Coordinates of C-alpha atoms in Angstrom, one line a residue:
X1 CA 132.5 43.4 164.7
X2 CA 129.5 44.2 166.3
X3 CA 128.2 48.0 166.3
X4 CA 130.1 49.4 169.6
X5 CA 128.1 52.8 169.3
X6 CA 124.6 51.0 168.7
X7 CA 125.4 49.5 171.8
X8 CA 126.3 52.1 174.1
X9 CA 123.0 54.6 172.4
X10 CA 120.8 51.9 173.4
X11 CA 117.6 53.3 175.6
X12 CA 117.7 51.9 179.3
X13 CA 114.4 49.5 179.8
X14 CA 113.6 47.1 182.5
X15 CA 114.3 43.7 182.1
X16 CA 111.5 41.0 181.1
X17 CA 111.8 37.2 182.0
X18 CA 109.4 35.4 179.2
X19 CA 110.6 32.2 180.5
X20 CA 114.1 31.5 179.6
X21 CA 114.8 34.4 177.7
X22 CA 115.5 37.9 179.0
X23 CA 113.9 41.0 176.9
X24 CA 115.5 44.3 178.0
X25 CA 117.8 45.7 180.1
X26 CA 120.3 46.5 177.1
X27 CA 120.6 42.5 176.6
X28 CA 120.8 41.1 173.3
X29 CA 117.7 42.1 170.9
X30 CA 115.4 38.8 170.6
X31 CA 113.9 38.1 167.5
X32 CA 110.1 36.4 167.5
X33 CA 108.0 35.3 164.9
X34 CA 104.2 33.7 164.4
X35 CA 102.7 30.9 163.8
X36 CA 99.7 31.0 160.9
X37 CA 98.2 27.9 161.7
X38 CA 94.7 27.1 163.2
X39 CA 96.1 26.2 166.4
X40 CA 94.0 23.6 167.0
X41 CA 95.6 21.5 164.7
X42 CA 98.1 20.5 167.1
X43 CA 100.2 18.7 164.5
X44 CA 100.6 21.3 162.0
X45 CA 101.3 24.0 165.0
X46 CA 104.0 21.7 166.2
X47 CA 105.6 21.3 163.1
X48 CA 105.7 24.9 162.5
X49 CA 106.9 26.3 165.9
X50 CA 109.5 23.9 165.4
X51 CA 110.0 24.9 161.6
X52 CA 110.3 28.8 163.2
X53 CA 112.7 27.9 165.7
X54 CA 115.1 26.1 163.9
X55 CA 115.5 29.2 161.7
X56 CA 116.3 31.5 164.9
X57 CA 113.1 32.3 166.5
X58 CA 113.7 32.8 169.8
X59 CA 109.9 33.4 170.8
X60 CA 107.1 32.2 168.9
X61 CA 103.8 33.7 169.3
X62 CA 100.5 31.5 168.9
X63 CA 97.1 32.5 168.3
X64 CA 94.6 31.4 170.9
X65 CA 91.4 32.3 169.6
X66 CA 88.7 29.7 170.8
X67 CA 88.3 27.0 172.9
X68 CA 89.6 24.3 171.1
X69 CA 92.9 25.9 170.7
X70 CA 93.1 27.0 174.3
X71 CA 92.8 22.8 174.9
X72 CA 95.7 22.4 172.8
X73 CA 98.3 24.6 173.8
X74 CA 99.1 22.6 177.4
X75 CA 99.7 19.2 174.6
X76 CA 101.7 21.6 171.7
X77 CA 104.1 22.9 174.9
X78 CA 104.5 18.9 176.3
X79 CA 105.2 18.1 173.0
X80 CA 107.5 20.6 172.3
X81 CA 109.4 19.7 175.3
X82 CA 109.3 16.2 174.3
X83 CA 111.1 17.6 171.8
X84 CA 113.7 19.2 173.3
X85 CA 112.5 22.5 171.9
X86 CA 112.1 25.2 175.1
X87 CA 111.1 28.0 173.3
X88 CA 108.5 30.7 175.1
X89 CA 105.1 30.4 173.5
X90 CA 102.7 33.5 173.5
X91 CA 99.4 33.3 173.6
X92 CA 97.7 35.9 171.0
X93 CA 94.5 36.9 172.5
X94 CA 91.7 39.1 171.2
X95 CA 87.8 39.8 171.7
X96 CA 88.0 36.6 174.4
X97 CA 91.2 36.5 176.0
X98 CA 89.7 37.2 179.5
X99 CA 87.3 34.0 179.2
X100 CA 89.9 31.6 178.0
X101 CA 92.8 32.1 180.4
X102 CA 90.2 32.2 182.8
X103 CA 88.3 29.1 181.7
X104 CA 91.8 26.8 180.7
X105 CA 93.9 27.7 183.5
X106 CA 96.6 25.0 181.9
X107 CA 96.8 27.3 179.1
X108 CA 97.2 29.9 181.0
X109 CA 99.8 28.4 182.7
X110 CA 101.5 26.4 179.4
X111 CA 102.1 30.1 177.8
X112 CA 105.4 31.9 179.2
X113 CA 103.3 35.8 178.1
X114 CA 100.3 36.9 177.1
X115 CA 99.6 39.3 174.6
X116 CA 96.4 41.7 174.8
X117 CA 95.2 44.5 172.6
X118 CA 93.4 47.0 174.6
X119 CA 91.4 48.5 171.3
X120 CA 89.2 45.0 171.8
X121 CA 90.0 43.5 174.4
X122 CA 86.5 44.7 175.7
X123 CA 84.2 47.6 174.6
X124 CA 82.0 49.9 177.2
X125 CA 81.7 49.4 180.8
X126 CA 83.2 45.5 180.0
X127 CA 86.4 46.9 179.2
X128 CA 87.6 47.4 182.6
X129 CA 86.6 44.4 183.9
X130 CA 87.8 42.3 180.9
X131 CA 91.2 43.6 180.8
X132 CA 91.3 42.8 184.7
X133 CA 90.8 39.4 184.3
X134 CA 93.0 38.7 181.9
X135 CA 96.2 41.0 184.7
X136 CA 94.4 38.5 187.4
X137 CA 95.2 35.8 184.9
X138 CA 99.0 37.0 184.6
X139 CA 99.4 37.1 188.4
X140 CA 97.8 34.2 189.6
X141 CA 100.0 32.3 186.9
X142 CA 103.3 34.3 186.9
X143 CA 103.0 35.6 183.5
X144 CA 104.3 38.8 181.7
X145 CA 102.4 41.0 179.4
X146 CA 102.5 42.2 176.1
X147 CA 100.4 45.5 176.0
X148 CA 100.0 45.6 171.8
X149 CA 98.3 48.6 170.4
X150 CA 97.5 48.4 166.4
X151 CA 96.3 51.5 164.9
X152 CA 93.7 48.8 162.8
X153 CA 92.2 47.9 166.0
X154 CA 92.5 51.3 168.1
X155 CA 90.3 52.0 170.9
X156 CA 88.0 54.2 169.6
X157 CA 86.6 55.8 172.1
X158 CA 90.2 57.3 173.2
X159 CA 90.4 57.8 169.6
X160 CA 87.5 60.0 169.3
X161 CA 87.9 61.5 172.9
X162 CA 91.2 63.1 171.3
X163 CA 89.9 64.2 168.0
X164 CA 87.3 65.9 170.1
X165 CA 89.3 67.1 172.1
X166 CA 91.7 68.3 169.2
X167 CA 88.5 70.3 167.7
X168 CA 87.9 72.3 170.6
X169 CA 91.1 73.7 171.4
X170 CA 91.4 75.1 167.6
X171 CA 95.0 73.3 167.5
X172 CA 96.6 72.7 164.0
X173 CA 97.6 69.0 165.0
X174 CA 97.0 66.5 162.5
X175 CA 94.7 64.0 162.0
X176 CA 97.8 61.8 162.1
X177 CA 99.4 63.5 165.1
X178 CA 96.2 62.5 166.9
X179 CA 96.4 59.2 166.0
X180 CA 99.8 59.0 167.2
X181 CA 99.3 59.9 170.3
X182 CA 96.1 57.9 170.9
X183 CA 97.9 54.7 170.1
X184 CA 100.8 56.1 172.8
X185 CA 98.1 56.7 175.5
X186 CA 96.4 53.5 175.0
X187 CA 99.9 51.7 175.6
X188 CA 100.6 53.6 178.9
X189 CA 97.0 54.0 180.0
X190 CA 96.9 50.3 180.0
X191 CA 100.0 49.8 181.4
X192 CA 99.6 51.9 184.3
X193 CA 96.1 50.3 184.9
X194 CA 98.0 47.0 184.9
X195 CA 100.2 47.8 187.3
X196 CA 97.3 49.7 189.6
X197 CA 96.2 45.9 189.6
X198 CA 99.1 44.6 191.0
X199 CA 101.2 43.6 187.6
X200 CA 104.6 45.0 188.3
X201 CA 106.7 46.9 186.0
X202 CA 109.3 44.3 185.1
X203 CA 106.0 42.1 183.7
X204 CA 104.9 44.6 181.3
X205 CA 106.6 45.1 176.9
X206 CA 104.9 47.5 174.9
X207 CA 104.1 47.9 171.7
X208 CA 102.6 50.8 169.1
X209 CA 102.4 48.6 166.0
X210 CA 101.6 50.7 162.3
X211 CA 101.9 50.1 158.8
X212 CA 103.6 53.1 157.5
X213 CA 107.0 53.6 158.0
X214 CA 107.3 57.5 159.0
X215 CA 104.5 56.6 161.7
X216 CA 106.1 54.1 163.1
X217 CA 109.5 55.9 163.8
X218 CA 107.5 58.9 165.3
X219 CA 105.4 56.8 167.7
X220 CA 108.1 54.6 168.8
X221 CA 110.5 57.5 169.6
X222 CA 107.8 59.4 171.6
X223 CA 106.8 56.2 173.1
X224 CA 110.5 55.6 174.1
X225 CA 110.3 58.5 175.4
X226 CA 107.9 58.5 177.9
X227 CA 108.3 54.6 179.2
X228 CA 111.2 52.2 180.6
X229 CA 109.3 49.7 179.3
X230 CA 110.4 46.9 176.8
X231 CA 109.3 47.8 173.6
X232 CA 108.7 45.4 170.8
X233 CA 109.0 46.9 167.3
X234 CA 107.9 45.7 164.1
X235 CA 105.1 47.3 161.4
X236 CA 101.6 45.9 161.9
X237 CA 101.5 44.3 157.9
X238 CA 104.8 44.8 156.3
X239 CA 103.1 43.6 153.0
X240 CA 104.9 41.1 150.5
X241 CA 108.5 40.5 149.0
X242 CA 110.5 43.4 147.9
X243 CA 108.3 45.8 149.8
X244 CA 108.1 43.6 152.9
X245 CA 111.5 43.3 153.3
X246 CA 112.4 47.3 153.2
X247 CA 109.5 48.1 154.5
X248 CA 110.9 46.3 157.8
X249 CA 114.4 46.7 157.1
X250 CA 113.6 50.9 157.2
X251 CA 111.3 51.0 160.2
X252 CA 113.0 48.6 162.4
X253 CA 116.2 49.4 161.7
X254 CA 116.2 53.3 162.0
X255 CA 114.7 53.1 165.9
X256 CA 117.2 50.4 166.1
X257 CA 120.1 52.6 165.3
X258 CA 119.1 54.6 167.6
X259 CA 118.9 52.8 170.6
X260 CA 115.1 51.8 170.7
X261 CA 113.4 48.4 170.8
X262 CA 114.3 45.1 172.8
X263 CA 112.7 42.8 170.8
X264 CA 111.4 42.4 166.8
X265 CA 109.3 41.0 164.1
X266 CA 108.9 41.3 160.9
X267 CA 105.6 40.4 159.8
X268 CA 106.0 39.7 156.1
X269 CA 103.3 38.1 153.8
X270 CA 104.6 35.2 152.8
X271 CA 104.3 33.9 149.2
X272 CA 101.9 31.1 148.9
X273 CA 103.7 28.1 149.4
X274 CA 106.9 30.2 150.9
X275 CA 108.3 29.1 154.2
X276 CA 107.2 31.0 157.3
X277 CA 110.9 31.4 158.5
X278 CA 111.5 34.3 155.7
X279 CA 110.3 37.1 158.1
X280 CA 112.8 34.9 160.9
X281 CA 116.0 35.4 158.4
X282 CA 114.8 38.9 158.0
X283 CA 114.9 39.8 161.4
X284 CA 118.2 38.0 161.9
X285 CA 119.7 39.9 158.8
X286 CA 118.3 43.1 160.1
X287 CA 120.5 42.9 163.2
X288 CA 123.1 41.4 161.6
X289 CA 124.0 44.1 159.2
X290 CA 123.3 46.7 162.2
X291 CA 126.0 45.1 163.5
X292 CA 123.9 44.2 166.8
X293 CA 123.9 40.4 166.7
X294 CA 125.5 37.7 164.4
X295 CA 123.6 34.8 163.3
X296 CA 124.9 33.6 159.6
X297 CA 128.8 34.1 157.7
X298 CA 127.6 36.9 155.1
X299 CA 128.3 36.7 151.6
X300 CA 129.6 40.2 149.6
X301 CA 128.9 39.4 146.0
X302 CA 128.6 41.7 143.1
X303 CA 125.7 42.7 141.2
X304 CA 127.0 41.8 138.0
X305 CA 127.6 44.1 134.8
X306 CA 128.6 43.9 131.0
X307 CA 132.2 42.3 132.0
X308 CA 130.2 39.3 134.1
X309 CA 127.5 38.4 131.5
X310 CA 128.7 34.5 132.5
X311 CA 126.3 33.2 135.6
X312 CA 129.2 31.1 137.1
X313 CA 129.8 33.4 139.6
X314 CA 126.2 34.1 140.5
X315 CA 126.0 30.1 140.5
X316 CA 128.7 29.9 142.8
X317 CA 127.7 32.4 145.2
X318 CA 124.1 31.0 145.8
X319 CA 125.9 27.6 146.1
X320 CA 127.9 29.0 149.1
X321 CA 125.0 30.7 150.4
X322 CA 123.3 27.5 150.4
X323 CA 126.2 25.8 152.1
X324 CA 126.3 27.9 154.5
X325 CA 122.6 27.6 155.9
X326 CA 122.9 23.8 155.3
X327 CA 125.8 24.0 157.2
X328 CA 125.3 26.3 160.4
X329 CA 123.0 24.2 162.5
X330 CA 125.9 22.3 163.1
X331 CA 128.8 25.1 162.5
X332 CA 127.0 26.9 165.2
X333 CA 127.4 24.2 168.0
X334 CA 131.0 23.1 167.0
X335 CA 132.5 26.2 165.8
X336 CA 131.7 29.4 168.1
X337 CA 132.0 32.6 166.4
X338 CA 131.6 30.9 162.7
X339 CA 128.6 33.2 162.6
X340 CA 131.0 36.4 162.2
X341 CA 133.0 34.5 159.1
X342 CA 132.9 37.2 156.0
X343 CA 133.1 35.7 152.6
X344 CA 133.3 37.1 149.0
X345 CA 132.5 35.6 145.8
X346 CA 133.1 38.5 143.2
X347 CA 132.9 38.3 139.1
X348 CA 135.8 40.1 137.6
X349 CA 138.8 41.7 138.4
X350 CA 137.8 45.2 139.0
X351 CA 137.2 44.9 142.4
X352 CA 137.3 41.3 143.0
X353 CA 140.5 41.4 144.4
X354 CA 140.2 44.5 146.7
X355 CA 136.7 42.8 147.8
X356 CA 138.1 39.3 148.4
X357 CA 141.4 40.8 150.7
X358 CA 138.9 42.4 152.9
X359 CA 137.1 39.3 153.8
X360 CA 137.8 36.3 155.8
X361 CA 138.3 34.4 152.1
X362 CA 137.4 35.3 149.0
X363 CA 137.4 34.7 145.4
X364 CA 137.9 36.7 142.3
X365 CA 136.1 35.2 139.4
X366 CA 137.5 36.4 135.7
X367 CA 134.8 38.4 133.9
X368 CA 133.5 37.0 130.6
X369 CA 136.3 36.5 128.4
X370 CA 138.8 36.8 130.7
X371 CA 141.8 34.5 131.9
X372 CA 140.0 31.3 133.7
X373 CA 142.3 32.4 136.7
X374 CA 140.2 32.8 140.2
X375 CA 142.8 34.2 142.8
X376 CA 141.3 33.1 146.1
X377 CA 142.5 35.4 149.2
X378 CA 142.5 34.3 153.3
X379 CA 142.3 37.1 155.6
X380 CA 143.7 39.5 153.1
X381 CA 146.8 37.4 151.7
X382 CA 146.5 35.4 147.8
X383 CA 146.6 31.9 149.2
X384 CA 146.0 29.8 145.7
X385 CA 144.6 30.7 141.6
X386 CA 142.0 28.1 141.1
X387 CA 141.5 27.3 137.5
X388 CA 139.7 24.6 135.4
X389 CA 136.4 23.0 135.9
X390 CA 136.2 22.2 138.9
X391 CA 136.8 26.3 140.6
X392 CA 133.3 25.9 142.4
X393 CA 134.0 22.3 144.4
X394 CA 137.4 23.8 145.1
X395 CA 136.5 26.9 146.7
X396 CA 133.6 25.3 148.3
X397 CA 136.1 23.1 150.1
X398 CA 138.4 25.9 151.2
X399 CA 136.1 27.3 152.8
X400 CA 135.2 24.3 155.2
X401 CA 138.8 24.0 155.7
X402 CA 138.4 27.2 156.6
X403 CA 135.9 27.3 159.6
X404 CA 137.8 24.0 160.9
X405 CA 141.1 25.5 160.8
X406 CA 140.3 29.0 162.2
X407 CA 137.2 28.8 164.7
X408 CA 137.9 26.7 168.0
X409 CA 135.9 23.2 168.1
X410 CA 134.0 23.1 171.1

């Protein structure tokens, strides 16, 4: 059951069209990732967008860096569509943005937004003038905006303007306070200059991105509160693994709870050779257990202790976990509402049982030692005791019969 009260605490923002899909306006949070490709390589970009969006990316941000890859995203978006694949692209622009839109007008026109950083997207009296070019871009071609400040890449002369500022008033803020609210005012400086240009309101997310996550809760809920924009949340580098993951899980979750952000990413480091669609899964698991949006059946299995020292259980429950993202691709078109299926693959009798009646079906492995007796349990009622060699095929096959027998083909 999704999260009523998340729902009805959720901040009021305008609603952004970034082609298809609709950011804001208390619609469903969208989850985006990023493509780490040179983007030039049209073949390994397309693969990879493709890769991202399979997993659940709904918008997939490209970096457009140089000429060459401005000359390929018009062919990576035919192709796409070739493919039947629809998703938004972004264009990632930094340092040259204002040249290349202006320069490859079908790029400009292939990407559905553009993202800018003000802290480069020109320095000095160019700044102004860049940053125009690039709003002149987004209105000649229809185009939204992504506004993203990083505290890495922060306009320093606001920066220093504040500290300055700071100095001679004799406040106590904090070097960090200052910081804070230089990465705000960049955001909404910029914003309102975008919209002085003729970029209206409903064109324009937001975004304060940091790596530490008591900064970015502060930032984002002053930000929140000062703006109807859009906001897009996620930390600037999350970092790897473990501390990736939580990292993410912390910041982006807490403002989610409490009604901010329209849209995330989490920007995880992937291991080498590890699959770009982790920080995809994350996002989706994020929301998921906020109860905000479903995306995959979830799996409650125990941790294990001295009563469970045999693996079968841990066995069996990556073996349904595996099933289950083999399987959704096509659950997800012919069963609606599979996505919200609970299961529960527990190891002994201690609180198997009370575990396994709670979900949609479960299974109570014995502990080591124990009777080779697995009660399995439908939507709180012992159905069947599995037992002999062949517990894992069994239960794997009960629970297909499952999603046939109680989700609605379509």
């Amino acid at each position: 059951m999704l999260n009523e009260q998340s729902h009805q605490n959720r901040r009021q923002s305008k609603a952004v069209k970034i082609g298809a899909v609709t950011v804001g306006a208390g619609v469903p949070i969208v989850v985006q990732s990023m493509t780490d490709t040179d983007t030039s390589d049209l073949e390994a970009t397309f693969r990879q967008v493709v890769e991202l969006v399979e997993a659940g990316s709904e918008l997939v941000r490209v970096t457009v860096n140089t000429e060459e890859a401005a000359k390929v995203v018009p062919f990576l978006r035919d192709r796409l569509d070739g493919q039947g694949c629809t998703v938004p692209l972004i264009g990632d622009f930094h340092y040259n943005g204002h040249g290349l839109l202006t320069k490859y007008p079908e790029c400009a026109k292939a990407l559905a937004k553009y993202r800018v950083n003000p802290g480069n997207v020109g320095f000095g009296r160019k700044k102004d003038i860049q940053f125009a070019l690039i709003v002149e871009a987004a209105l000649k071609h229809n185009k939204p905006l992504r506004i993203g400040v990083n505290w890495g890449s922060l306009d320093q002369t606001l920066l220093t303007h504040l500290m300055d500022e700071n100095a001679k008033t004799g406040s106590k803020r904090s070097t960090r306070s200052v910081m804070q609210q230089a990465l705000i005012l960049s955001a909404l400086e910029s914003a309102e200059y975008a919209e002085k240009l003729g970029l209206a309101s409903d064109r324009i997310i937001l975004s304060c991105k940091v790596s530490h996550v008591p900064d970015l809760i502060s930032i984002y809920r002053r930000l929140a509160s000062q703006c109807t924009y859009p906001l897009h949340l996620g930390l600037t580098e999350a970092g790897m693994g473990t501390q990736g993951l939580i990292s993410s899980a912390l910041g982006i979750g807490i403002l989610l709870e409490e009604g901010i952000g329209d849209t995330i990413r989490t920007s995880l480091t992937p291991a080498p050779g590890a699959s770009r669609t982790e920080e995809v899964r994350a996002c989706q698991w994020i929301l998921q257990l906020l109860g905000l949006r479903s995306f995959m059946p979830s799996v409650t299995a125990c941790p294990g202790c001295g009563r469970t020292t045999s693996l079968f259980f841990r066995e069996l429950a990556s073996r349904i976990q595996t099933t289950l993202h083999k399987q959704m691709p096509l659950w997800r078109e012919q069963y609606p509402g599979v996505e919200n299926m609970n299961l529960a693959v527990m190891g002994c009798i201690v609180n198997g049982p009370g575990e396994s009646k709670h979900a949609n079906i479960g299974i109570s492995l014995p502990g080591t030692g124990e009777s080779p007796a697995a009660p399995v349990f439908i939507d709180g009622k012992k159905v069947k005791t599995l037992r002999g060699d062949h517990i894992a095929e069994e239960f794997q096959q009960m629970v297909e019969e499952y999603v046939v027998t109680h989700y609605p083909r379509s």
